[in-house]
């Protein structure tokens, strides 16, 4: 027996921020980063509230750490917020989810029942998932936390908040969407329900990511990518992910390269690994599902082998179109550090919770092979 469910109410499209006008006479805590606070975006969002007492916690950094979560919990306990707004990319939303959950479990803590997740990038899908990635900076490891308590009750997808995202951020986060959807589509817990969401997300991403990345002012493309991101989040929240994310978490915890960019650089190699076209026992279910995706994208796919090959080529073509580098070496990562911590990365990847979702069992030598591809060796 399996289960598919989601409890988040989703408000989307132009003007979705108007939903905040229903928040009246409340103590509100906004969790965001300094850019959102200094650029005026936080103030713009807060302007939709009605007669509320607002506290802004803007100390969230990329790859939010345990320390950031601890600081946020202290602020929440002090202001005793009745409502929380998580504003920003995946980092502020993940931090807010963790802050809310931790404070709610503390003795004499604060229970925040009304929580709005408002993404300003189209990438993580964190606004609808029960996962949050928190970094232990001392160990250099990212920990994916998973609990139904982390799932935000309300998500607001307003495409106007994404218009200011620069091309590189749009590209990296968009590739994160594609990776979420492609991994969820073949994950061990995939189902008809998650496949439907993943397939729509994949189709939207291939069509609208190049437009959004190359012409950020196209509101229609921005809205469709915002929707695609959310759909992919709903898909992987139930189906799981795979080794692409496991390695990206491990490498990102050490090298601090953009998560979406790491996923993108790994994705073609993970697709080839999962398809396992050289398997003498025959084509895997993952390979056949990749062939189906190729057909969905109107790529030539009369055979499984040709479908998988053309899907991989199309992913690489998309990366080139939106200027995403193919290897760590190309993106200017610290290769000396990569070599020094490679053993730690392998261990962290194999211990990552998402590796068990991968459709093909992953061994140490497999991670080593994928890391060599990622490095450009």
mmCIF file of C-alpha atoms in Angstrom:
data_model
loop_
_atom_site.group_PDB
_atom_site.id
_atom_site.type_symbol
_atom_site.label_atom_id
_atom_site.label_comp_id
_atom_site.label_asym_id
_atom_site.label_seq_id
_atom_site.Cartn_x
_atom_site.Cartn_y
_atom_site.Cartn_z
ATOM 1 C CA UNK A 1 0.000 0.000 0.000
ATOM 2 C CA UNK A 2 1.233 3.487 -0.883
ATOM 3 C CA UNK A 3 0.009 6.996 -0.212
ATOM 4 C CA UNK A 4 -0.161 10.260 -2.086
ATOM 5 C CA UNK A 5 -1.277 13.379 -0.268
ATOM 6 C CA UNK A 6 -0.606 17.068 0.084
ATOM 7 C CA UNK A 7 -2.228 19.507 2.426
ATOM 8 C CA UNK A 8 -0.764 22.797 1.224
ATOM 9 C CA UNK A 9 -3.229 25.297 -0.225
ATOM 10 C CA UNK A 10 -1.697 26.889 -3.311
ATOM 11 C CA UNK A 11 -2.507 30.393 -4.532
ATOM 12 C CA UNK A 12 -0.911 31.096 -7.908
ATOM 13 C CA UNK A 13 -0.786 33.503 -10.813
ATOM 14 C CA UNK A 14 -0.610 37.279 -11.042
ATOM 15 C CA UNK A 15 -1.948 38.971 -7.934
ATOM 16 C CA UNK A 16 -1.558 35.887 -5.723
ATOM 17 C CA UNK A 17 0.052 38.046 -3.027
ATOM 18 C CA UNK A 18 -3.348 39.585 -2.387
ATOM 19 C CA UNK A 19 -4.116 36.499 -0.285
ATOM 20 C CA UNK A 20 -2.028 38.111 2.483
ATOM 21 C CA UNK A 21 -4.625 40.862 2.885
ATOM 22 C CA UNK A 22 -6.693 38.320 4.817
ATOM 23 C CA UNK A 23 -4.048 38.326 7.560
ATOM 24 C CA UNK A 24 -5.340 40.965 9.976
ATOM 25 C CA UNK A 25 -4.236 42.189 13.398
ATOM 26 C CA UNK A 26 -1.663 39.431 13.869
ATOM 27 C CA UNK A 27 1.896 39.159 15.143
ATOM 28 C CA UNK A 28 3.837 38.146 12.019
ATOM 29 C CA UNK A 29 7.399 36.900 11.666
ATOM 30 C CA UNK A 30 8.967 37.030 8.217
ATOM 31 C CA UNK A 31 11.954 34.764 7.555
ATOM 32 C CA UNK A 32 14.046 35.890 4.593
ATOM 33 C CA UNK A 33 17.575 36.883 3.551
ATOM 34 C CA UNK A 34 19.312 40.239 3.481
ATOM 35 C CA UNK A 35 18.852 40.743 -0.238
ATOM 36 C CA UNK A 36 15.079 40.401 0.055
ATOM 37 C CA UNK A 37 15.090 42.820 3.003
ATOM 38 C CA UNK A 38 17.391 45.404 1.412
ATOM 39 C CA UNK A 39 15.860 45.262 -2.093
ATOM 40 C CA UNK A 40 12.435 46.251 -0.810
ATOM 41 C CA UNK A 41 10.831 42.913 -1.696
ATOM 42 C CA UNK A 42 10.146 42.073 1.941
ATOM 43 C CA UNK A 43 8.484 45.443 2.459
ATOM 44 C CA UNK A 44 6.450 45.004 -0.718
ATOM 45 C CA UNK A 45 5.169 41.632 0.467
ATOM 46 C CA UNK A 46 4.473 42.928 3.965
ATOM 47 C CA UNK A 47 2.434 45.802 2.541
ATOM 48 C CA UNK A 48 -0.335 43.335 1.739
ATOM 49 C CA UNK A 49 -0.824 42.534 5.449
ATOM 50 C CA UNK A 50 -3.583 44.346 7.316
ATOM 51 C CA UNK A 51 -2.731 46.085 10.621
ATOM 52 C CA UNK A 52 -0.130 43.509 11.661
ATOM 53 C CA UNK A 53 2.869 43.690 13.976
ATOM 54 C CA UNK A 54 5.809 42.551 11.838
ATOM 55 C CA UNK A 55 9.185 41.128 12.886
ATOM 56 C CA UNK A 56 11.681 40.441 10.090
ATOM 57 C CA UNK A 57 14.431 37.847 10.542
ATOM 58 C CA UNK A 58 16.731 38.406 7.556
ATOM 59 C CA UNK A 59 19.881 36.585 8.632
ATOM 60 C CA UNK A 60 19.315 33.512 6.468
ATOM 61 C CA UNK A 61 22.327 32.671 4.322
ATOM 62 C CA UNK A 62 22.681 30.256 1.392
ATOM 63 C CA UNK A 63 22.742 26.668 2.646
ATOM 64 C CA UNK A 64 21.213 27.688 6.006
ATOM 65 C CA UNK A 65 23.116 26.345 8.964
ATOM 66 C CA UNK A 66 22.078 24.924 12.312
ATOM 67 C CA UNK A 67 23.223 28.237 13.832
ATOM 68 C CA UNK A 68 20.853 30.229 11.585
ATOM 69 C CA UNK A 69 17.951 28.018 12.603
ATOM 70 C CA UNK A 70 18.870 28.470 16.279
ATOM 71 C CA UNK A 71 18.950 32.256 15.894
ATOM 72 C CA UNK A 72 15.614 32.212 14.128
ATOM 73 C CA UNK A 73 14.042 30.146 16.894
ATOM 74 C CA UNK A 74 15.173 32.744 19.445
ATOM 75 C CA UNK A 75 13.561 35.530 17.412
ATOM 76 C CA UNK A 76 10.334 33.562 17.115
ATOM 77 C CA UNK A 77 10.214 32.894 20.850
ATOM 78 C CA UNK A 78 10.778 36.595 21.546
ATOM 79 C CA UNK A 79 8.158 37.968 19.145
ATOM 80 C CA UNK A 80 5.636 35.156 19.770
ATOM 81 C CA UNK A 81 4.443 35.322 16.192
ATOM 82 C CA UNK A 82 1.037 33.927 15.316
ATOM 83 C CA UNK A 83 1.805 33.898 11.592
ATOM 84 C CA UNK A 84 5.043 33.117 9.721
ATOM 85 C CA UNK A 85 5.980 34.210 6.214
ATOM 86 C CA UNK A 86 8.871 32.412 4.512
ATOM 87 C CA UNK A 87 10.084 34.629 1.670
ATOM 88 C CA UNK A 88 12.869 33.865 -0.759
ATOM 89 C CA UNK A 89 14.505 30.927 -2.488
ATOM 90 C CA UNK A 90 14.970 27.479 -1.046
ATOM 91 C CA UNK A 91 17.283 28.632 1.742
ATOM 92 C CA UNK A 92 14.884 31.037 3.518
ATOM 93 C CA UNK A 93 11.945 28.680 3.048
ATOM 94 C CA UNK A 94 13.885 25.684 4.385
ATOM 95 C CA UNK A 95 15.143 27.755 7.313
ATOM 96 C CA UNK A 96 11.633 28.971 8.126
ATOM 97 C CA UNK A 97 10.250 25.441 8.033
ATOM 98 C CA UNK A 98 12.939 24.259 10.442
ATOM 99 C CA UNK A 99 12.508 27.282 12.756
ATOM 100 C CA UNK A 100 8.764 26.750 12.947
ATOM 101 C CA UNK A 101 9.099 23.017 13.624
ATOM 102 C CA UNK A 102 11.796 23.371 16.286
ATOM 103 C CA UNK A 103 9.986 26.162 18.141
ATOM 104 C CA UNK A 104 6.784 24.145 18.101
ATOM 105 C CA UNK A 105 8.420 21.183 19.803
ATOM 106 C CA UNK A 106 10.116 23.141 22.581
ATOM 107 C CA UNK A 107 8.739 23.264 26.081
ATOM 108 C CA UNK A 108 7.015 26.654 26.378
ATOM 109 C CA UNK A 109 7.611 27.050 22.657
ATOM 110 C CA UNK A 110 5.517 28.812 20.027
ATOM 111 C CA UNK A 111 2.981 27.033 17.814
ATOM 112 C CA UNK A 112 2.645 28.847 14.495
ATOM 113 C CA UNK A 113 -0.390 27.394 12.778
ATOM 114 C CA UNK A 114 -0.626 29.876 9.888
ATOM 115 C CA UNK A 115 2.468 29.816 7.690
ATOM 116 C CA UNK A 116 2.903 31.184 4.160
ATOM 117 C CA UNK A 117 5.735 29.976 1.922
ATOM 118 C CA UNK A 118 6.380 32.525 -0.832
ATOM 119 C CA UNK A 119 9.150 31.504 -3.270
ATOM 120 C CA UNK A 120 11.093 34.141 -5.187
ATOM 121 C CA UNK A 121 12.881 31.587 -7.361
ATOM 122 C CA UNK A 122 11.416 28.807 -9.478
ATOM 123 C CA UNK A 123 13.474 25.875 -8.336
ATOM 124 C CA UNK A 124 13.224 24.077 -5.027
ATOM 125 C CA UNK A 125 9.511 23.388 -4.653
ATOM 126 C CA UNK A 126 10.154 23.767 -0.934
ATOM 127 C CA UNK A 127 6.869 25.646 -0.551
ATOM 128 C CA UNK A 128 4.942 22.342 -0.782
ATOM 129 C CA UNK A 129 7.343 19.710 0.549
ATOM 130 C CA UNK A 130 7.940 18.179 3.937
ATOM 131 C CA UNK A 131 11.713 18.441 3.494
ATOM 132 C CA UNK A 132 14.236 21.062 4.561
ATOM 133 C CA UNK A 133 17.981 20.971 3.917
ATOM 134 C CA UNK A 134 20.086 22.315 6.791
ATOM 135 C CA UNK A 135 23.896 22.474 6.787
ATOM 136 C CA UNK A 136 26.235 21.447 9.570
ATOM 137 C CA UNK A 137 29.040 23.890 8.820
ATOM 138 C CA UNK A 138 31.422 22.200 11.257
ATOM 139 C CA UNK A 139 31.147 18.889 9.426
ATOM 140 C CA UNK A 140 30.613 20.347 5.948
ATOM 141 C CA UNK A 141 27.517 18.193 5.459
ATOM 142 C CA UNK A 142 23.995 19.003 4.291
ATOM 143 C CA UNK A 143 21.232 17.180 6.127
ATOM 144 C CA UNK A 144 17.835 16.743 4.434
ATOM 145 C CA UNK A 145 15.247 16.856 7.227
ATOM 146 C CA UNK A 146 11.945 15.170 6.427
ATOM 147 C CA UNK A 147 8.764 15.438 8.478
ATOM 148 C CA UNK A 148 5.132 16.145 7.677
ATOM 149 C CA UNK A 149 5.330 18.943 10.251
ATOM 150 C CA UNK A 150 7.661 20.809 7.901
ATOM 151 C CA UNK A 151 5.101 21.101 5.115
ATOM 152 C CA UNK A 152 3.856 24.724 4.833
ATOM 153 C CA UNK A 153 0.063 25.082 5.137
ATOM 154 C CA UNK A 154 -0.125 27.773 2.427
ATOM 155 C CA UNK A 155 2.002 28.513 -0.641
ATOM 156 C CA UNK A 156 1.784 31.705 -2.684
ATOM 157 C CA UNK A 157 3.187 31.526 -6.214
ATOM 158 C CA UNK A 158 3.234 35.063 -7.576
ATOM 159 C CA UNK A 159 5.289 35.235 -10.793
ATOM 160 C CA UNK A 160 6.001 38.944 -10.351
ATOM 161 C CA UNK A 161 8.348 38.054 -7.473
ATOM 162 C CA UNK A 162 10.559 36.084 -9.880
ATOM 163 C CA UNK A 163 10.984 38.794 -12.507
ATOM 164 C CA UNK A 164 14.127 40.182 -10.884
ATOM 165 C CA UNK A 165 15.947 36.830 -10.735
ATOM 166 C CA UNK A 166 19.102 37.131 -12.897
ATOM 167 C CA UNK A 167 19.702 34.717 -15.800
ATOM 168 C CA UNK A 168 22.245 32.580 -13.916
ATOM 169 C CA UNK A 169 19.905 32.092 -10.963
ATOM 170 C CA UNK A 170 16.972 31.378 -13.282
ATOM 171 C CA UNK A 171 19.073 28.797 -15.120
ATOM 172 C CA UNK A 172 20.409 27.054 -12.014
ATOM 173 C CA UNK A 173 17.065 26.917 -10.229
ATOM 174 C CA UNK A 174 15.303 25.845 -13.410
ATOM 175 C CA UNK A 175 17.656 22.907 -13.781
ATOM 176 C CA UNK A 176 16.850 22.016 -10.170
ATOM 177 C CA UNK A 177 13.190 21.809 -11.238
ATOM 178 C CA UNK A 178 14.072 19.485 -14.100
ATOM 179 C CA UNK A 179 16.197 17.297 -11.845
ATOM 180 C CA UNK A 180 13.421 17.062 -9.239
ATOM 181 C CA UNK A 181 10.943 15.978 -11.890
ATOM 182 C CA UNK A 182 13.208 13.497 -13.692
ATOM 183 C CA UNK A 183 14.385 11.900 -10.447
ATOM 184 C CA UNK A 184 10.849 11.696 -9.037
ATOM 185 C CA UNK A 185 9.633 10.120 -12.285
ATOM 186 C CA UNK A 186 11.868 7.051 -11.849
ATOM 187 C CA UNK A 187 12.207 6.997 -8.041
ATOM 188 C CA UNK A 188 11.302 3.803 -6.228
ATOM 189 C CA UNK A 189 8.086 5.249 -4.796
ATOM 190 C CA UNK A 190 6.881 6.810 -8.056
ATOM 191 C CA UNK A 191 3.203 6.327 -8.835
ATOM 192 C CA UNK A 192 0.613 7.363 -11.400
ATOM 193 C CA UNK A 193 -0.073 10.465 -9.305
ATOM 194 C CA UNK A 194 3.556 11.584 -9.040
ATOM 195 C CA UNK A 195 4.251 10.669 -12.664
ATOM 196 C CA UNK A 196 1.478 12.985 -13.833
ATOM 197 C CA UNK A 197 2.980 15.900 -11.913
ATOM 198 C CA UNK A 198 6.549 15.070 -12.943
ATOM 199 C CA UNK A 199 5.675 14.737 -16.625
ATOM 200 C CA UNK A 200 3.880 18.086 -16.718
ATOM 201 C CA UNK A 201 6.760 19.745 -14.883
ATOM 202 C CA UNK A 202 9.290 18.312 -17.348
ATOM 203 C CA UNK A 203 7.287 19.474 -20.362
ATOM 204 C CA UNK A 204 6.848 22.974 -18.934
ATOM 205 C CA UNK A 205 10.540 23.253 -18.044
ATOM 206 C CA UNK A 206 11.858 22.290 -21.461
ATOM 207 C CA UNK A 207 9.448 24.750 -23.083
ATOM 208 C CA UNK A 208 9.649 27.746 -20.779
ATOM 209 C CA UNK A 209 13.045 27.645 -19.012
ATOM 210 C CA UNK A 210 14.987 28.891 -22.069
ATOM 211 C CA UNK A 211 12.526 31.779 -22.417
ATOM 212 C CA UNK A 212 12.645 32.708 -18.726
ATOM 213 C CA UNK A 213 16.452 32.477 -18.596
ATOM 214 C CA UNK A 214 17.038 34.493 -21.756
ATOM 215 C CA UNK A 215 14.176 37.005 -21.325
ATOM 216 C CA UNK A 216 13.448 37.409 -17.632
ATOM 217 C CA UNK A 217 10.712 39.965 -18.293
ATOM 218 C CA UNK A 218 8.427 37.370 -19.891
ATOM 219 C CA UNK A 219 5.792 37.060 -17.159
ATOM 220 C CA UNK A 220 4.029 34.150 -18.855
ATOM 221 C CA UNK A 221 7.227 32.071 -18.943
ATOM 222 C CA UNK A 222 7.962 33.031 -15.332
ATOM 223 C CA UNK A 223 4.512 31.885 -14.233
ATOM 224 C CA UNK A 224 4.783 28.551 -16.026
ATOM 225 C CA UNK A 225 8.212 27.876 -14.487
ATOM 226 C CA UNK A 226 6.852 28.797 -11.053
ATOM 227 C CA UNK A 227 4.085 26.245 -11.572
ATOM 228 C CA UNK A 228 6.545 23.646 -12.883
ATOM 229 C CA UNK A 229 8.704 24.076 -9.783
ATOM 230 C CA UNK A 230 5.740 23.538 -7.489
ATOM 231 C CA UNK A 231 4.552 20.473 -9.420
ATOM 232 C CA UNK A 232 8.012 18.921 -9.258
ATOM 233 C CA UNK A 233 8.047 19.558 -5.506
ATOM 234 C CA UNK A 234 4.717 17.787 -5.110
ATOM 235 C CA UNK A 235 6.048 14.882 -7.185
ATOM 236 C CA UNK A 236 9.274 14.289 -5.297
ATOM 237 C CA UNK A 237 7.647 14.906 -1.938
ATOM 238 C CA UNK A 238 5.823 11.592 -2.423
ATOM 239 C CA UNK A 239 8.018 9.712 -4.906
ATOM 240 C CA UNK A 240 11.464 10.615 -3.572
ATOM 241 C CA UNK A 241 14.568 11.699 -5.483
ATOM 242 C CA UNK A 242 17.808 9.830 -6.126
ATOM 243 C CA UNK A 243 21.573 9.750 -6.384
ATOM 244 C CA UNK A 244 21.775 13.040 -8.297
ATOM 245 C CA UNK A 245 20.525 14.920 -5.252
ATOM 246 C CA UNK A 246 22.540 12.782 -2.856
ATOM 247 C CA UNK A 247 25.794 13.693 -4.568
ATOM 248 C CA UNK A 248 24.749 17.330 -5.035
ATOM 249 C CA UNK A 249 24.079 17.623 -1.299
ATOM 250 C CA UNK A 250 27.453 16.075 -0.485
ATOM 251 C CA UNK A 251 29.441 18.223 -2.930
ATOM 252 C CA UNK A 252 27.515 21.382 -2.072
ATOM 253 C CA UNK A 253 28.226 20.957 1.628
ATOM 254 C CA UNK A 254 31.951 21.054 0.850
ATOM 255 C CA UNK A 255 32.374 23.331 -2.175
ATOM 256 C CA UNK A 256 29.330 25.629 -1.852
ATOM 257 C CA UNK A 257 28.522 25.490 -5.558
ATOM 258 C CA UNK A 258 24.890 26.298 -6.419
ATOM 259 C CA UNK A 259 22.681 23.281 -5.693
ATOM 260 C CA UNK A 260 20.787 23.573 -8.962
ATOM 261 C CA UNK A 261 24.021 23.872 -10.924
ATOM 262 C CA UNK A 262 25.431 20.746 -9.280
ATOM 263 C CA UNK A 263 22.271 18.849 -10.128
ATOM 264 C CA UNK A 264 22.467 20.048 -13.724
ATOM 265 C CA UNK A 265 26.084 18.973 -14.151
ATOM 266 C CA UNK A 266 25.312 15.544 -12.706
ATOM 267 C CA UNK A 267 21.973 14.976 -14.418
ATOM 268 C CA UNK A 268 23.058 13.646 -17.856
ATOM 269 C CA UNK A 269 25.417 11.158 -16.181
ATOM 270 C CA UNK A 270 22.793 10.041 -13.664
ATOM 271 C CA UNK A 271 20.295 9.494 -16.485
ATOM 272 C CA UNK A 272 22.839 7.252 -18.234
ATOM 273 C CA UNK A 273 23.639 5.426 -14.992
ATOM 274 C CA UNK A 274 19.997 4.733 -14.150
ATOM 275 C CA UNK A 275 19.123 3.689 -17.703
ATOM 276 C CA UNK A 276 21.961 1.113 -17.584
ATOM 277 C CA UNK A 277 21.687 0.469 -21.318
ATOM 278 C CA UNK A 278 24.534 -2.068 -21.263
ATOM 279 C CA UNK A 279 22.724 -4.341 -18.812
ATOM 280 C CA UNK A 280 22.658 -7.838 -20.355
ATOM 281 C CA UNK A 281 19.447 -8.574 -18.439
ATOM 282 C CA UNK A 282 17.566 -6.041 -20.536
ATOM 283 C CA UNK A 283 16.357 -2.494 -20.308
ATOM 284 C CA UNK A 284 15.432 -1.182 -16.872
ATOM 285 C CA UNK A 285 12.097 0.368 -15.946
ATOM 286 C CA UNK A 286 13.927 3.680 -15.578
ATOM 287 C CA UNK A 287 15.194 3.408 -19.159
ATOM 288 C CA UNK A 288 11.683 2.745 -20.435
ATOM 289 C CA UNK A 289 10.319 5.701 -18.495
ATOM 290 C CA UNK A 290 13.052 7.919 -19.944
ATOM 291 C CA UNK A 291 11.968 6.736 -23.403
ATOM 292 C CA UNK A 292 8.424 7.790 -22.523
ATOM 293 C CA UNK A 293 9.688 11.261 -21.533
ATOM 294 C CA UNK A 294 11.548 11.523 -24.840
ATOM 295 C CA UNK A 295 8.279 10.812 -26.666
ATOM 296 C CA UNK A 296 6.512 13.371 -24.484
ATOM 297 C CA UNK A 297 9.063 15.948 -25.666
ATOM 298 C CA UNK A 298 8.580 14.893 -29.318
ATOM 299 C CA UNK A 299 12.110 13.518 -29.529
ATOM 300 C CA UNK A 300 12.820 10.522 -31.779
ATOM 301 C CA UNK A 301 12.335 7.465 -29.538
ATOM 302 C CA UNK A 302 11.342 4.397 -31.593
ATOM 303 C CA UNK A 303 13.559 2.275 -29.333
ATOM 304 C CA UNK A 304 14.485 2.511 -25.657
ATOM 305 C CA UNK A 305 18.142 3.080 -26.481
ATOM 306 C CA UNK A 306 17.453 5.908 -28.913
ATOM 307 C CA UNK A 307 14.902 7.509 -26.579
ATOM 308 C CA UNK A 308 17.315 7.559 -23.639
ATOM 309 C CA UNK A 309 20.179 8.826 -25.798
ATOM 310 C CA UNK A 310 18.092 11.645 -27.248
ATOM 311 C CA UNK A 311 16.748 12.645 -23.831
ATOM 312 C CA UNK A 312 20.282 12.944 -22.478
ATOM 313 C CA UNK A 313 21.319 14.966 -25.532
ATOM 314 C CA UNK A 314 18.319 17.256 -25.057
ATOM 315 C CA UNK A 315 19.256 17.885 -21.408
ATOM 316 C CA UNK A 316 22.783 18.788 -22.482
ATOM 317 C CA UNK A 317 21.422 21.053 -25.229
ATOM 318 C CA UNK A 318 19.199 22.835 -22.706
ATOM 319 C CA UNK A 319 22.195 23.407 -20.425
ATOM 320 C CA UNK A 320 24.167 24.918 -23.305
ATOM 321 C CA UNK A 321 21.258 27.158 -24.291
ATOM 322 C CA UNK A 322 20.953 28.664 -20.812
ATOM 323 C CA UNK A 323 24.724 28.773 -20.200
ATOM 324 C CA UNK A 324 25.034 26.167 -17.451
ATOM 325 C CA UNK A 325 28.563 24.699 -17.267
ATOM 326 C CA UNK A 326 29.033 20.969 -17.752
ATOM 327 C CA UNK A 327 31.691 20.260 -15.094
ATOM 328 C CA UNK A 328 33.099 21.523 -11.824
ATOM 329 C CA UNK A 329 36.243 22.549 -13.648
ATOM 330 C CA UNK A 330 34.230 24.678 -16.097
ATOM 331 C CA UNK A 331 32.361 26.497 -13.335
ATOM 332 C CA UNK A 332 35.577 27.425 -11.510
ATOM 333 C CA UNK A 333 35.176 25.220 -8.443
ATOM 334 C CA UNK A 334 38.103 24.675 -6.088
ATOM 335 C CA UNK A 335 39.441 21.446 -7.595
ATOM 336 C CA UNK A 336 42.212 21.097 -5.017
ATOM 337 C CA UNK A 337 39.645 21.092 -2.240
ATOM 338 C CA UNK A 338 37.479 18.699 -4.229
ATOM 339 C CA UNK A 339 40.342 16.215 -4.382
ATOM 340 C CA UNK A 340 41.117 16.661 -0.690
ATOM 341 C CA UNK A 341 37.563 15.984 0.484
ATOM 342 C CA UNK A 342 36.529 13.486 -2.180
ATOM 343 C CA UNK A 343 36.432 10.605 0.287
ATOM 344 C CA UNK A 344 34.187 12.612 2.610
ATOM 345 C CA UNK A 345 31.901 13.454 -0.311
ATOM 346 C CA UNK A 346 31.552 9.780 -1.252
ATOM 347 C CA UNK A 347 30.631 8.808 2.304
ATOM 348 C CA UNK A 348 28.168 11.677 2.666
ATOM 349 C CA UNK A 349 26.484 10.816 -0.639
ATOM 350 C CA UNK A 350 26.043 7.171 0.332
ATOM 351 C CA UNK A 351 24.578 8.240 3.678
ATOM 352 C CA UNK A 352 22.217 10.810 2.164
ATOM 353 C CA UNK A 353 18.584 9.830 2.714
ATOM 354 C CA UNK A 354 17.658 10.244 -0.951
ATOM 355 C CA UNK A 355 20.112 7.648 -2.251
ATOM 356 C CA UNK A 356 17.731 4.860 -1.225
ATOM 357 C CA UNK A 357 15.065 6.330 -3.543
ATOM 358 C CA UNK A 358 17.256 5.771 -6.605
ATOM 359 C CA UNK A 359 15.877 3.155 -9.015
ATOM 360 C CA UNK A 360 19.282 1.506 -9.433
ATOM 361 C CA UNK A 361 21.277 0.479 -6.346
ATOM 362 C CA UNK A 362 24.215 2.819 -5.755
ATOM 363 C CA UNK A 363 27.607 1.543 -4.633
ATOM 364 C CA UNK A 364 30.774 3.380 -3.694
ATOM 365 C CA UNK A 365 32.333 2.804 -7.111
ATOM 366 C CA UNK A 366 29.227 4.270 -8.750
ATOM 367 C CA UNK A 367 29.546 7.478 -6.736
ATOM 368 C CA UNK A 368 33.248 7.632 -7.622
ATOM 369 C CA UNK A 369 32.397 7.274 -11.314
ATOM 370 C CA UNK A 370 29.760 10.014 -11.174
ATOM 371 C CA UNK A 371 32.133 12.313 -9.290
ATOM 372 C CA UNK A 372 34.746 11.813 -12.004
ATOM 373 C CA UNK A 373 32.167 12.808 -14.612
ATOM 374 C CA UNK A 374 31.166 15.813 -12.515
ATOM 375 C CA UNK A 375 34.783 16.920 -12.179
ATOM 376 C CA UNK A 376 35.371 16.626 -15.921
ATOM 377 C CA UNK A 377 38.073 13.998 -15.540
#
